[in-house]
Structures are given as structure tokens and as C-alpha cells.
PDB file of C-alpha atoms in Angstrom:
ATOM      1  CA  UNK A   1     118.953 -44.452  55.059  1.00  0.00           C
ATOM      2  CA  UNK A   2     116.623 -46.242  52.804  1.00  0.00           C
ATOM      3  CA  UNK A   3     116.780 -49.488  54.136  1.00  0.00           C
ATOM      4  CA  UNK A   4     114.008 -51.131  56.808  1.00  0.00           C
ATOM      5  CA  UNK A   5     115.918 -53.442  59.325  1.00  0.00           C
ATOM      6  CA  UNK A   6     113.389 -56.486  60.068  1.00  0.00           C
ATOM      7  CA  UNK A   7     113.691 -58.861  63.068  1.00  0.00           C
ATOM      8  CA  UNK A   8     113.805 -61.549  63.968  1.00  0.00           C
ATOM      9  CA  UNK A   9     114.820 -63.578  60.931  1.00  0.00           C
ATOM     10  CA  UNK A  10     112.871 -66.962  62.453  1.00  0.00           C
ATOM     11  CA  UNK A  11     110.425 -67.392  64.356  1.00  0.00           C
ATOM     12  CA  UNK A  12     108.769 -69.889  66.218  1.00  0.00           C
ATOM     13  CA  UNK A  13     105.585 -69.546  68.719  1.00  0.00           C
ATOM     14  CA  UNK A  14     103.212 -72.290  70.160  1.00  0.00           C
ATOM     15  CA  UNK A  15      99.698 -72.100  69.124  1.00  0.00           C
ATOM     16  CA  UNK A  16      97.620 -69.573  70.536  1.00  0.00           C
ATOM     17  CA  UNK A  17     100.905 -67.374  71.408  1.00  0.00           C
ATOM     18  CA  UNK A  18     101.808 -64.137  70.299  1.00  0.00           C
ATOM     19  CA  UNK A  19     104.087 -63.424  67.438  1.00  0.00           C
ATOM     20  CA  UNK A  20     105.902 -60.172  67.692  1.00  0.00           C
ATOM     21  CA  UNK A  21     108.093 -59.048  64.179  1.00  0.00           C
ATOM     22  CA  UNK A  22     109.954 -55.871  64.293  1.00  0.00           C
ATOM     23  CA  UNK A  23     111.077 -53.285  62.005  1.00  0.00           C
ATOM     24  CA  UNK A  24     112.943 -50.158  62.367  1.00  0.00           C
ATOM     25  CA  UNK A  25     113.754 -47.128  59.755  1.00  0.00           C
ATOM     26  CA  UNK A  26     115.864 -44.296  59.735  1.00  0.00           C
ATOM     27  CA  UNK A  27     114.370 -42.132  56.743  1.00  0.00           C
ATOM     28  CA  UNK A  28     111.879 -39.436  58.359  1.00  0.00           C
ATOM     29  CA  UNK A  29     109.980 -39.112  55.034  1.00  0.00           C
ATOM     30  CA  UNK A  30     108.697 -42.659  54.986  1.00  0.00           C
ATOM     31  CA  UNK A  31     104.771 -42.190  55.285  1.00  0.00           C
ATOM     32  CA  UNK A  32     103.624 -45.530  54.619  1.00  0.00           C
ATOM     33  CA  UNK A  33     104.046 -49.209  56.342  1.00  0.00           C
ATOM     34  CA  UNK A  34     102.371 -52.245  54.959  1.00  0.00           C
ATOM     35  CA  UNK A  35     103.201 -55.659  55.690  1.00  0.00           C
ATOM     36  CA  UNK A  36     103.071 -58.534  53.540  1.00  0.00           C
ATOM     37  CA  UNK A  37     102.402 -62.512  54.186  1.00  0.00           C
ATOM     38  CA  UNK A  38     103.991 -64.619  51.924  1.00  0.00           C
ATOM     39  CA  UNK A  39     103.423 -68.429  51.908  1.00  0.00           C
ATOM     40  CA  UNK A  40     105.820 -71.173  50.044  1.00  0.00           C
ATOM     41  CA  UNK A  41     105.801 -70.594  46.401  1.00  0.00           C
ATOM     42  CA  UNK A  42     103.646 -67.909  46.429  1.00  0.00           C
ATOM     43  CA  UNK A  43     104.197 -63.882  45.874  1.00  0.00           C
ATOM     44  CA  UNK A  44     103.853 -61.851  49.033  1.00  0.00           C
ATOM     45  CA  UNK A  45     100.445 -60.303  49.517  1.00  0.00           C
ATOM     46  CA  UNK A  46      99.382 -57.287  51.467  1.00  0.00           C
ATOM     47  CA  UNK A  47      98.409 -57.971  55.305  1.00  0.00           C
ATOM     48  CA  UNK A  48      97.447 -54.611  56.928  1.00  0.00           C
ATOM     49  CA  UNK A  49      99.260 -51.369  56.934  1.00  0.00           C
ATOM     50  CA  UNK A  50      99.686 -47.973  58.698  1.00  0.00           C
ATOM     51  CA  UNK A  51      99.792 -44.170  58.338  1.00  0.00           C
ATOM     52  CA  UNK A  52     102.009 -42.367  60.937  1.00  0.00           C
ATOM     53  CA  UNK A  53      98.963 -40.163  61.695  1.00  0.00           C
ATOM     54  CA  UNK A  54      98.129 -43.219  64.184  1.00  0.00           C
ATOM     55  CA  UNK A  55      99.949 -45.193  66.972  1.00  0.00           C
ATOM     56  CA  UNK A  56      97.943 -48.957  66.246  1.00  0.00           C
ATOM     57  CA  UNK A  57      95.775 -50.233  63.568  1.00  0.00           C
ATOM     58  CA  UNK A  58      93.957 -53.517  64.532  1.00  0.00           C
ATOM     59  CA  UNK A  59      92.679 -56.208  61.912  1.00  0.00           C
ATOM     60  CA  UNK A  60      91.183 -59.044  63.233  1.00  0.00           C
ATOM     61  CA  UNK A  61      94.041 -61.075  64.995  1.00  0.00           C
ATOM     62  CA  UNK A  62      97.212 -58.630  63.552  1.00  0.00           C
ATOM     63  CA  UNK A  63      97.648 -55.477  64.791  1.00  0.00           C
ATOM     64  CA  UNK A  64     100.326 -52.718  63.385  1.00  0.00           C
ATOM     65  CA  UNK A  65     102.083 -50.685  66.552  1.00  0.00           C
ATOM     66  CA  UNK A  66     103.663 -47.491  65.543  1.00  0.00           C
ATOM     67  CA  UNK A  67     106.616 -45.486  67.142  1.00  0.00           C
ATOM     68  CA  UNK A  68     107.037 -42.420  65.076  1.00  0.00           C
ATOM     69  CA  UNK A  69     109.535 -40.812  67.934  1.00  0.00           C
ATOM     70  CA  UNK A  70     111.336 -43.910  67.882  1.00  0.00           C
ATOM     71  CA  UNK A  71     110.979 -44.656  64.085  1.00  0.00           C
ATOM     72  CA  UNK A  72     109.739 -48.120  64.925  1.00  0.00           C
ATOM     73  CA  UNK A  73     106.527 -50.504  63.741  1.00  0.00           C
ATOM     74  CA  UNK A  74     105.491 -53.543  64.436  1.00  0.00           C
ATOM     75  CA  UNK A  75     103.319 -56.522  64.084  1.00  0.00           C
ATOM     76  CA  UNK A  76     101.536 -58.827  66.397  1.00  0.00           C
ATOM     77  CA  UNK A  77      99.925 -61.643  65.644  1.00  0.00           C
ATOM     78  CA  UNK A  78      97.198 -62.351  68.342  1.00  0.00           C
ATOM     79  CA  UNK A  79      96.254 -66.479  69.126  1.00  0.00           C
ATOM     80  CA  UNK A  80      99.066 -67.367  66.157  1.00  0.00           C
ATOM     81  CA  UNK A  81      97.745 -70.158  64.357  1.00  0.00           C
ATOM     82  CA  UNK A  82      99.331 -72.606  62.405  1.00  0.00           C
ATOM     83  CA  UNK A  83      97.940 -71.400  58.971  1.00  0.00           C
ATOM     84  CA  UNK A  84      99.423 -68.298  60.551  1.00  0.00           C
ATOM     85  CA  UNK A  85     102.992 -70.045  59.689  1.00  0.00           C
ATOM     86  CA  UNK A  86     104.388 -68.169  56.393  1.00  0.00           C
ATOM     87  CA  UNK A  87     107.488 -65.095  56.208  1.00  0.00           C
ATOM     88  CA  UNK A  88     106.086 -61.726  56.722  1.00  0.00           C
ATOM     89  CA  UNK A  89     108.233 -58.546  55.158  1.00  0.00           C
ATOM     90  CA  UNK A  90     107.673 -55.122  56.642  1.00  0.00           C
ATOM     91  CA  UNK A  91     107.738 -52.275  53.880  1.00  0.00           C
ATOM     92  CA  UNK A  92     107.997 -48.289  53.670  1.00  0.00           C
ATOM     93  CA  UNK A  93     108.043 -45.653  51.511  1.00  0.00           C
ATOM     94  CA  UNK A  94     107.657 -42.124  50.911  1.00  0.00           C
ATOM     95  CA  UNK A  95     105.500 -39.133  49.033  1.00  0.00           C
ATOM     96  CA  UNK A  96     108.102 -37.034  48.116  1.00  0.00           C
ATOM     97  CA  UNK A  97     106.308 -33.571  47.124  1.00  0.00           C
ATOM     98  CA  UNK A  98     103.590 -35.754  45.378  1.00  0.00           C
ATOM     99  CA  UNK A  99     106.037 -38.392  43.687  1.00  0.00           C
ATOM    100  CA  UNK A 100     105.101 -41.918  44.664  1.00  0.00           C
ATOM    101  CA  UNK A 101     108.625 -43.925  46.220  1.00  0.00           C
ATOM    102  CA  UNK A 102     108.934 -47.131  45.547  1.00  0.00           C
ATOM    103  CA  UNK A 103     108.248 -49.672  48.742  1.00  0.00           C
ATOM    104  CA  UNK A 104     111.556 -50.524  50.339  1.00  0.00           C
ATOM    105  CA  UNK A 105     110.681 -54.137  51.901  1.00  0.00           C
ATOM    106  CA  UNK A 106     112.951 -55.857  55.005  1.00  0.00           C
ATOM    107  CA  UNK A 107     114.637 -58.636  54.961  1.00  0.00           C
ATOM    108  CA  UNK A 108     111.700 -60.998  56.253  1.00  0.00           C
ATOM    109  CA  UNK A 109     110.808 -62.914  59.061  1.00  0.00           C
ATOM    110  CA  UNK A 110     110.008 -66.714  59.025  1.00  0.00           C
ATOM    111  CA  UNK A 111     107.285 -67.458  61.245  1.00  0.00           C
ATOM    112  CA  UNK A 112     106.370 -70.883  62.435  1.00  0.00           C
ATOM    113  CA  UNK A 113     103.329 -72.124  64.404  1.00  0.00           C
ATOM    114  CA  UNK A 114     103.554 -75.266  66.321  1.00  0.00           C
ATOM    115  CA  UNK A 115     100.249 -77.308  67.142  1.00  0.00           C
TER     116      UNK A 115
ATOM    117  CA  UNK B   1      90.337 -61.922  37.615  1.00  0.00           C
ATOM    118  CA  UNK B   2      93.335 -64.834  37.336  1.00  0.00           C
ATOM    119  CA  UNK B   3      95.704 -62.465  39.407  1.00  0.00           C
ATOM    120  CA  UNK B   4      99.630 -61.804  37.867  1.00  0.00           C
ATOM    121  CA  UNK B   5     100.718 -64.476  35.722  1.00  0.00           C
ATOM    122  CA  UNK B   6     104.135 -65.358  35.694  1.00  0.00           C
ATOM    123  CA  UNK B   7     106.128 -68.141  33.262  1.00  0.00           C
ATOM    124  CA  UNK B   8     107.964 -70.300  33.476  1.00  0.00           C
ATOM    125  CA  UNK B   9     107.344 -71.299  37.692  1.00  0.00           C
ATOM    126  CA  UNK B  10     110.894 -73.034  37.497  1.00  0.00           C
ATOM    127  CA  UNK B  11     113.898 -72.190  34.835  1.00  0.00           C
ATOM    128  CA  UNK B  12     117.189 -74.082  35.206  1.00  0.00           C
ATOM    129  CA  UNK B  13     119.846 -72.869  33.015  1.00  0.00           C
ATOM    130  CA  UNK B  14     123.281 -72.895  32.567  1.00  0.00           C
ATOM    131  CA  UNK B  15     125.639 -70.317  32.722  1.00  0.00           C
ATOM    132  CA  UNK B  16     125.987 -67.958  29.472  1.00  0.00           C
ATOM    133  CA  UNK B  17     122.196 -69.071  28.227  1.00  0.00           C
ATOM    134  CA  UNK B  18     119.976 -66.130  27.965  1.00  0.00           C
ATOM    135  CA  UNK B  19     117.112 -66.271  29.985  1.00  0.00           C
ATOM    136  CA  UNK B  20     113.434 -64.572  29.653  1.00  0.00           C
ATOM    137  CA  UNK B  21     110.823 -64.310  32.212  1.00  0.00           C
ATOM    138  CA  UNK B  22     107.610 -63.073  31.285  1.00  0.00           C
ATOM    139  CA  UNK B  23     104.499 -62.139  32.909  1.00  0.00           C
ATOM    140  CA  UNK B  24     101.181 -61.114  32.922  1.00  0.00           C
ATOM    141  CA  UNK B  25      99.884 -58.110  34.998  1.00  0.00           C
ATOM    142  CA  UNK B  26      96.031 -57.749  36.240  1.00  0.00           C
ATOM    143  CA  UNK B  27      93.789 -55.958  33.627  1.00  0.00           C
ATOM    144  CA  UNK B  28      93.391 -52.399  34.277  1.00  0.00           C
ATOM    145  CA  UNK B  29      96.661 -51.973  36.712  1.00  0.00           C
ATOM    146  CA  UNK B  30      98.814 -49.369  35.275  1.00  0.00           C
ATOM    147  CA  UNK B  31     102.010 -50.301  37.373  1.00  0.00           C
ATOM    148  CA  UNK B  32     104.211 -53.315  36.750  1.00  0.00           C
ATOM    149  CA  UNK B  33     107.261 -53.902  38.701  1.00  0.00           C
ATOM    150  CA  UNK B  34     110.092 -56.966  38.642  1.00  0.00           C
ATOM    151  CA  UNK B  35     111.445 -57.717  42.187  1.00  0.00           C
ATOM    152  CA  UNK B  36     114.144 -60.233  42.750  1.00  0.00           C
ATOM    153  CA  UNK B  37     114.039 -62.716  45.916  1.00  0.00           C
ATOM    154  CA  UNK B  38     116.880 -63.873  47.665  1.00  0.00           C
ATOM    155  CA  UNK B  39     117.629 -64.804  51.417  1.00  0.00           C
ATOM    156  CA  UNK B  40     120.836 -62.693  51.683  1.00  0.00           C
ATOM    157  CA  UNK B  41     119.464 -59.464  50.001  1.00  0.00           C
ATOM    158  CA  UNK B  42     115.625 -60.265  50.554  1.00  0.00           C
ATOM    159  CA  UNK B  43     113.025 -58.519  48.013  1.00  0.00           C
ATOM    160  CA  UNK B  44     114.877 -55.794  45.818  1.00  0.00           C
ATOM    161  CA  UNK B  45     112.867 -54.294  43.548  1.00  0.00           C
ATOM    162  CA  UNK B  46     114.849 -54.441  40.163  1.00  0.00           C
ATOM    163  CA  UNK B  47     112.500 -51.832  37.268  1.00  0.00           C
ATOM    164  CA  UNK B  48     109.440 -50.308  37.371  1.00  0.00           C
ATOM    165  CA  UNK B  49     107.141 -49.262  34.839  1.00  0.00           C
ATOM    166  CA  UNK B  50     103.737 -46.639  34.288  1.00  0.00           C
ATOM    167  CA  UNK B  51     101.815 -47.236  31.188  1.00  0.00           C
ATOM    168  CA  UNK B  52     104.135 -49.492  29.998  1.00  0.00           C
ATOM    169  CA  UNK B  53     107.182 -46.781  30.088  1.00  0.00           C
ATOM    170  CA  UNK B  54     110.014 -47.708  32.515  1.00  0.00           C
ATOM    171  CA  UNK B  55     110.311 -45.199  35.194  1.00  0.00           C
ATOM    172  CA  UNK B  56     112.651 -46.277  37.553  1.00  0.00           C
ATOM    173  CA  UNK B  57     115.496 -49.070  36.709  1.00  0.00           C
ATOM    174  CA  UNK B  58     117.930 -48.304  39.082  1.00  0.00           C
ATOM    175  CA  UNK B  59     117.501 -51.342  40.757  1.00  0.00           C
ATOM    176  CA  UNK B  60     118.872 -53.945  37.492  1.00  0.00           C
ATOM    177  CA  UNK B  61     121.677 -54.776  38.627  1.00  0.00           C
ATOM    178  CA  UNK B  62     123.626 -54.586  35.389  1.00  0.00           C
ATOM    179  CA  UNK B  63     123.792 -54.101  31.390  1.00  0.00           C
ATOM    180  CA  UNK B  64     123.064 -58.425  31.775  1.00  0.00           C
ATOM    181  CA  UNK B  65     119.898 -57.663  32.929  1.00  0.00           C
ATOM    182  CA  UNK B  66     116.861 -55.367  30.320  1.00  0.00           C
ATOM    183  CA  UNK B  67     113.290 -55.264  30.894  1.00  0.00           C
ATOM    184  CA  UNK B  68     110.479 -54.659  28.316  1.00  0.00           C
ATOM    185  CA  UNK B  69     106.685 -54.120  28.428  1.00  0.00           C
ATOM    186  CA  UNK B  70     105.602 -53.771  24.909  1.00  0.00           C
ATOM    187  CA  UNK B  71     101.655 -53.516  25.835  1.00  0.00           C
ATOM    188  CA  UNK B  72      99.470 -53.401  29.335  1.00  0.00           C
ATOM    189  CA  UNK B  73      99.197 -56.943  29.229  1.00  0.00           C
ATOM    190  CA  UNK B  74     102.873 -58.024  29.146  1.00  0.00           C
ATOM    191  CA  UNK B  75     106.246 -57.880  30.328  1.00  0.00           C
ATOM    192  CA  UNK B  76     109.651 -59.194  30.055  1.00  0.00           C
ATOM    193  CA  UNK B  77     112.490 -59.579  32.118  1.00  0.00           C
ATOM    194  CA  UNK B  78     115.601 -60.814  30.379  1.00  0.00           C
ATOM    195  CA  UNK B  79     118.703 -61.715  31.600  1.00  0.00           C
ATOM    196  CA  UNK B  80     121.844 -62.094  28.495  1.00  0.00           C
ATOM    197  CA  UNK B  81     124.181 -64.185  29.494  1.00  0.00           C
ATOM    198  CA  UNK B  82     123.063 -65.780  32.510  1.00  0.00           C
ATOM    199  CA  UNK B  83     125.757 -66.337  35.980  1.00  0.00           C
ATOM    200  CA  UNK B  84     125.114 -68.335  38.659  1.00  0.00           C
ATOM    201  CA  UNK B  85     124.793 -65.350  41.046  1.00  0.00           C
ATOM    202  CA  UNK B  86     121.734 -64.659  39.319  1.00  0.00           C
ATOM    203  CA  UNK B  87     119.757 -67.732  40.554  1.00  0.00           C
ATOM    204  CA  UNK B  88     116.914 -66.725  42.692  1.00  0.00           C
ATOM    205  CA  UNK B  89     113.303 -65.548  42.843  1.00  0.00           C
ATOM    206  CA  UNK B  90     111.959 -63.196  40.770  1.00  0.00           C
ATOM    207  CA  UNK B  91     109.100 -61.717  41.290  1.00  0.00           C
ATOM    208  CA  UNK B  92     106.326 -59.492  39.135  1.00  0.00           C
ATOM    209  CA  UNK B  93     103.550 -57.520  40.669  1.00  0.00           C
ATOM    210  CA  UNK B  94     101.050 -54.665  39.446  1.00  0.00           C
ATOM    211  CA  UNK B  95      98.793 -52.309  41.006  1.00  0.00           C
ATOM    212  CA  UNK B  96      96.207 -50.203  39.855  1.00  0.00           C
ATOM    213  CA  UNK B  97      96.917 -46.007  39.166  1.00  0.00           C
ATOM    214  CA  UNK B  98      98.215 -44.970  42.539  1.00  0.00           C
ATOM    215  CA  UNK B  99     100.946 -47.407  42.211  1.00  0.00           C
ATOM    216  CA  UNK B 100     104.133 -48.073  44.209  1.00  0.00           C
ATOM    217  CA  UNK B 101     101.512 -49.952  47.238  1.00  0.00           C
ATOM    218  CA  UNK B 102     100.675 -46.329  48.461  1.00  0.00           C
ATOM    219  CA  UNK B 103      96.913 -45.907  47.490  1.00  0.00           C
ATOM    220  CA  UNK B 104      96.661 -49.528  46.151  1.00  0.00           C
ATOM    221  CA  UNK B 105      98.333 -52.870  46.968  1.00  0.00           C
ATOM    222  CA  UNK B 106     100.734 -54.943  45.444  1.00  0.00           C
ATOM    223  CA  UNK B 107      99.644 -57.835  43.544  1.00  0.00           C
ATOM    224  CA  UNK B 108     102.294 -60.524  43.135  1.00  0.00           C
ATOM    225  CA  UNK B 109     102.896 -63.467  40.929  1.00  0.00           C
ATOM    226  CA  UNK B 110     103.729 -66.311  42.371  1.00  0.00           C
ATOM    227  CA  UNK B 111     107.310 -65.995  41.177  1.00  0.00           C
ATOM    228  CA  UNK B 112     109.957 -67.464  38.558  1.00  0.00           C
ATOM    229  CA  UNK B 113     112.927 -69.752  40.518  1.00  0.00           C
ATOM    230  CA  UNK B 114     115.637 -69.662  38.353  1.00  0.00           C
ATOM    231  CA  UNK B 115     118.595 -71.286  38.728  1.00  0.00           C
ATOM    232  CA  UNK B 116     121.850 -70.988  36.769  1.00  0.00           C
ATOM    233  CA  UNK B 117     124.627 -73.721  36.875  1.00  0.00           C
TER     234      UNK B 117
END
């Protein structure tokens, strides 16, 4: 019940295409969904990231879609570029009664641009 | 500010040698955590600590594996003795009070590959 299911694992989109990653949960208490971008040989680093309390959240070309009902999120990537090309990890976690959770991350998804 | 500093980038060792990673977390971040990287189990976060007290170490995988932060400016993760099943990458981040990415981001090294032969 903790874990956040990611997909796809790869990913490959033409420039100027849309890149669509996916994540699903099952844990009703998760609160919070960040993603992080994570380039070769370097730590991941916070993208965007959502409260339940709304259905989108928009940042430049990346935008965070949110299905509470259907305990889904996701994240588009508008014109994908190819310094848009790195693996991106969706994350939750939960305030339980005022105790921070840790972030539970997915698996990742490798996303690559072609010119 | 230089960001989380992590040493050695690269370790190759072989199986049996004990192994430290250390790190540096940002100045003024009360949170420091140790993640390990690998493509069949992705990021797992491994121990956790608040003011340099571990909170949460549920995540080391086994007595092989301890983590120490004697001050805010420095951790260790060390792994005695080494296995090849231990080779990936690990990770150290920080964030400031709020911790655990909620009210403040992670802030990643840029990782420790180890490998163990």
C-alpha cells in the first residue's frame, strides 16, 4: 500500500511532442506529489508538485494532472525538448496527524527526446 | 551555497572490504537522508535523520549496513563487510526544517556508485 507504481519505464518522443509519465497509488493518506528530474550522474531534483486540493498545476511546459477518485497523477511535458531528455520519478507521502512520512518515490521513467 | 557534497563519486571494492560514504549536507538544513539507487528497486530511502539523531532506519537493509551523523555538517554511511549485491547508487539529500520534501524540497548529491566485486 505504500508503494507508487510509475509508467512507462522508457520513453521516447520526437521533439516538440508530448511526454506523458504516469503514476498510480493506493494509500488514501498520501497528501503530497512531487516529481523529480534527474540527469546522468546527477541526484534527482524537484520539478513541480501537487496538493490533492487541486485537479492540475501548470509550470511553464510541465503540468501535474490529478485524479484523486481514481488515485492517479501525472505529468506532461508540453513541446518536449531534448534537454528535456533525463528519468523523472513520481513521489508521495503523507501527514499522518502532524508527523511528516517519508517520500515514497516510483520506479522512474527514462525519457528521451529525439531532434 | 555548494549544494550536498558527497565522496567518493566512484568506489570499487571488493567483497568483505568495508566501505564509507560520506557527505556533506547544505548549511542550515536540519534533515539528512541516505537513499540507495538501483534499476530493479529504484530510489529506497535507507535512514533518516533530524538534528543529527536518526529517526527512521527502517529502510538499512541489514546489521552490514550503520549510519552516523556526528555534527550538522556531516554524515556517514558505512557498509562492514561489503557483497556484491550492494553495488549501486547511493544517494544523500537534506532539506531545511519541514523535512521529508513536504514544506521544503529535497536537495540531492550527486551520488556515490559503488561497486563491489
Amino acid at each position: 500500500q505504500q508503494q507508487v507504481k510509475q509508467s512507462p519505464q522508457s520513453l521516447i518522443v520526437q521533439k516538440g511532442g508530448i511526454s506523458i509519465i504516469n503514476c498510480a497509488y493506493e494509500n488514501t493518506a498520501f497528501d503530497y506529489f512531487p516529481w523529480y528530474q534527474q540527469f546522468p550522474g546527477k541526484g534527482p531534483a524537484l520539478l513541480i508538485a501537487i496538493r490533492p486540493d487541486v485537479s492540475e498545476k501548470k509550470e511553464g511546459r510541465f503540468t501535474i494532472s490529478f485524479n484523486k477518485s481514481a488515485k492517479q497523477f501525472s505529468l506532461h511535458i508540453m513541446d518536449s525538448q531534448p534537454g528535456d531528455s533525463a528519468t523523472y520519478f513520481c513521489a508521495a507521502s503523507a501527514n499522518y496527524g502532524g508527523s511528516q512520512g517519508n517520500l515514497i518515490f516510483g520506479k522512474g521513467t527514462k525519457l528521451s527526446v529525439k531532434p | 551555497d555548494a549544494g550536498v557534497i558527497q565522496s567518493p563519486r566512484h568506489e570499487v571494492t571488493e567483497m568483505g572490504q568495508e566501505v564509507t560514504l560520506r557527505c556533506k549536507p547544505i548549511s542550515g538544513h536540519d534533515y539528512l537522508f541516505w537513499y540507495r539507487q538501483t534499476m530493479m528497486r529504484g530510489l529506497e530511502l535507507l535512514i533518516y535523520f533530524n538534528n543529527n539523531v536518526p529517526i527512521d532506519d527502517s529502510g538499512m537493509p541489514e546489521d552490514r549496513f550503520s549510519a552516523k551523523m556526528p555534527n550538522a555538517s556531516f554524515s556517514t554511511l558505512k557498509i562492514q563487510p561489503s557483497e556484491p549485491r550492494d553495488s549501486a547508487v547511493y544517494f544523500c539529500a537534506s532539506s531545511l526544517v519541514a523535512g521529508t520534501g513536504r514544506n521544503s524540497p529535497l536537495h540531492f548529491g550527486n551520488g556515490t556508485r559503488l561497486t563491489v566485486t
